[in-house]
Short mmCIF file of C-alpha atoms in Angstrom, two decimals:
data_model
loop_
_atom_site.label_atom_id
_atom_site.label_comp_id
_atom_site.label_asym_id
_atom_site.label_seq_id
_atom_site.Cartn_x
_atom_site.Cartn_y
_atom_site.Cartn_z
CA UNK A 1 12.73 9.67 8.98
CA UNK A 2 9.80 8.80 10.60
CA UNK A 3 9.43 5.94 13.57
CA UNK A 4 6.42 4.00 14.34
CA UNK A 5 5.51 2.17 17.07
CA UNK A 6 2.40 -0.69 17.98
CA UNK A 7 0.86 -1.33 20.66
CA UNK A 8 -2.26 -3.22 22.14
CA UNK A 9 -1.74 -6.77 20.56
CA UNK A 10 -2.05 -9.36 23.35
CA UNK A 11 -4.15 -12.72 24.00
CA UNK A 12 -7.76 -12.89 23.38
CA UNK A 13 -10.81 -15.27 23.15
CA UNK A 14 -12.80 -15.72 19.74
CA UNK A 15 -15.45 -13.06 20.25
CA UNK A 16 -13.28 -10.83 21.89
CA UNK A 17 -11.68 -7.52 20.69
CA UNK A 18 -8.17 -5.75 20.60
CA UNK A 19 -7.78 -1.85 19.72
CA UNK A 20 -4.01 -1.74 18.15
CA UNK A 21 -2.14 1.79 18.21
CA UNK A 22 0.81 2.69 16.05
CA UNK A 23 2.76 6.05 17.29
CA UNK A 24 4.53 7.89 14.67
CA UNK A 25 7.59 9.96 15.88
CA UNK A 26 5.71 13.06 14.71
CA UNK A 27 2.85 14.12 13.25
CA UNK A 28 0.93 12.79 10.57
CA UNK A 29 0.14 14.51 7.49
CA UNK A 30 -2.78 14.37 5.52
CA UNK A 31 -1.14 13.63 2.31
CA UNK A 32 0.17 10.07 4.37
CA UNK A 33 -1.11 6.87 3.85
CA UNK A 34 -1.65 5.25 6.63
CA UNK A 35 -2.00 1.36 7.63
CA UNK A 36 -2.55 -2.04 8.91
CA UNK A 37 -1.03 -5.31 7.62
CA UNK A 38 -0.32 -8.70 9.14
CA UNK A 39 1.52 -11.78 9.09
CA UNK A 40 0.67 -15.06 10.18
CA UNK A 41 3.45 -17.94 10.38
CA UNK A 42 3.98 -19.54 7.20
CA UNK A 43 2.43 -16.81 5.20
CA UNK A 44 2.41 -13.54 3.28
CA UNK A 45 2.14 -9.89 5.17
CA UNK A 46 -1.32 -9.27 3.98
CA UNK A 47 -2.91 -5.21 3.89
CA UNK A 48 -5.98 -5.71 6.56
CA UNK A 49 -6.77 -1.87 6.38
CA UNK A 50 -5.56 1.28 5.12
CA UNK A 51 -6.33 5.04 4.83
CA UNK A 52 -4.65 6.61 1.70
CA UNK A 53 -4.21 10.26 0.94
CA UNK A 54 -7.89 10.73 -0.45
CA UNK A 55 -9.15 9.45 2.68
CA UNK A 56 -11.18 6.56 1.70
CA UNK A 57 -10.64 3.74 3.24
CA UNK A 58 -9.77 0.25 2.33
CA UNK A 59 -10.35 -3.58 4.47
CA UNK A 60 -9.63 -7.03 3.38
CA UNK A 61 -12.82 -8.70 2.84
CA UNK A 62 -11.90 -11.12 5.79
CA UNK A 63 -11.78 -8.26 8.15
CA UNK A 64 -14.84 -5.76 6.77
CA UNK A 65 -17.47 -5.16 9.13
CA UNK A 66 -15.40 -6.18 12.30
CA UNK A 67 -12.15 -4.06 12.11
CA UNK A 68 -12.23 0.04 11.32
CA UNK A 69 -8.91 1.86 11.19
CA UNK A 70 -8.94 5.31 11.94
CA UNK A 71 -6.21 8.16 12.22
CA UNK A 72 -5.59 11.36 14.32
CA UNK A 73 -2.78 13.35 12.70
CA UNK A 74 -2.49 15.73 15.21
CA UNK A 75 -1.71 13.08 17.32
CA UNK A 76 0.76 11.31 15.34
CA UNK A 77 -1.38 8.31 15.65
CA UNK A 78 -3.57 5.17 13.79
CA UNK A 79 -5.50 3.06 15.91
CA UNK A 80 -7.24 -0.48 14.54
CA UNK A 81 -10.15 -1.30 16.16
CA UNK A 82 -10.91 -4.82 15.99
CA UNK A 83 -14.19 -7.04 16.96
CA UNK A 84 -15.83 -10.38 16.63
CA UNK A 85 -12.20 -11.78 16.74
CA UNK A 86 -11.13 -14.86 14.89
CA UNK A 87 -8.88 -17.59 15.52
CA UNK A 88 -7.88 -16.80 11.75
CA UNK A 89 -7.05 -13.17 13.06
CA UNK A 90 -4.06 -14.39 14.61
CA UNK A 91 -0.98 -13.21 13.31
CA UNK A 92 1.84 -10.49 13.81
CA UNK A 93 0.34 -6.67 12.95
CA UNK A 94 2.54 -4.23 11.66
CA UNK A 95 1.72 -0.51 10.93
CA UNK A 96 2.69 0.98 7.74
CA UNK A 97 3.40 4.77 6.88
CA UNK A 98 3.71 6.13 3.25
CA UNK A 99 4.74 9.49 3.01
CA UNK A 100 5.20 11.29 -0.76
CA UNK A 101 9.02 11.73 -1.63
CA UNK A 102 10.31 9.53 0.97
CA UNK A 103 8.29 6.26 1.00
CA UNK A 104 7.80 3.81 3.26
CA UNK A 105 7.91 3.65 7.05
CA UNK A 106 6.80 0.16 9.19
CA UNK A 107 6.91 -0.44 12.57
CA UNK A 108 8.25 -3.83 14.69
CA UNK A 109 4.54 -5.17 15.00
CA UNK A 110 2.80 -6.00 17.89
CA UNK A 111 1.51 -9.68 18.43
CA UNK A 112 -2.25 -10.52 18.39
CA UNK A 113 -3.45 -13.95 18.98
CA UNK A 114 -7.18 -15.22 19.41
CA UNK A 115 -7.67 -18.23 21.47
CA UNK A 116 -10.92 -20.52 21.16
#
């Protein structure tokens, strides 16, 4: 069983920037796949970012070039860096956690909104 927890959502002003953390109850392995999603009222949970097993990573096109994700296993730990915020960026962000053989692992999510 694995627990994950977010932190760092808050207010902000359209420009502005947030770094999200997500705290696993243990380590991280490198065979995880780690990741950001959110969900704004009225619609879908959406994948903003991930890092899968083979270490690539993925963005939504609406976030590329502003957000990076990035991981510290050792740590137990994914962080989402996020700039050049966006009213549209508002929304509730949950971390995700797949692990091989036992699946899926989310978090309680961690409110962001972006003021103008």
């Amino acid at each position: 069983q694995v627990q994950l927890v977010e932190s760092g959502g808050g207010l902000v002003q359209a420009g502005g920037s947030l770094r999200l953390s997500c705290a696993a109850s243990g380590r991280i392995f490198s065979t995880d796949t780690v990741g950001w999603y959110r969900q704004a009222p009225g619609k879908q949970r959406e994948l903003v970012a991930e890092i899968p097993r083979g270490g690539r990573t993925n963005y939504a096109d609406s976030v590329k070039g502003r957000f990076t994700i990035s991981r510290d296993n050792a740590k137990g730990t994914v962080y989402l860096q996020m700039n050049s915020l966006k009213l549209e960026d508002t929304a509730v962000y949950y971390c995700k956690l797949y692990r091989v053989n036992m699946g899926d692992y989310w978090g309680q999510g961690t409110q962001v909104t972006v003021s103008s």
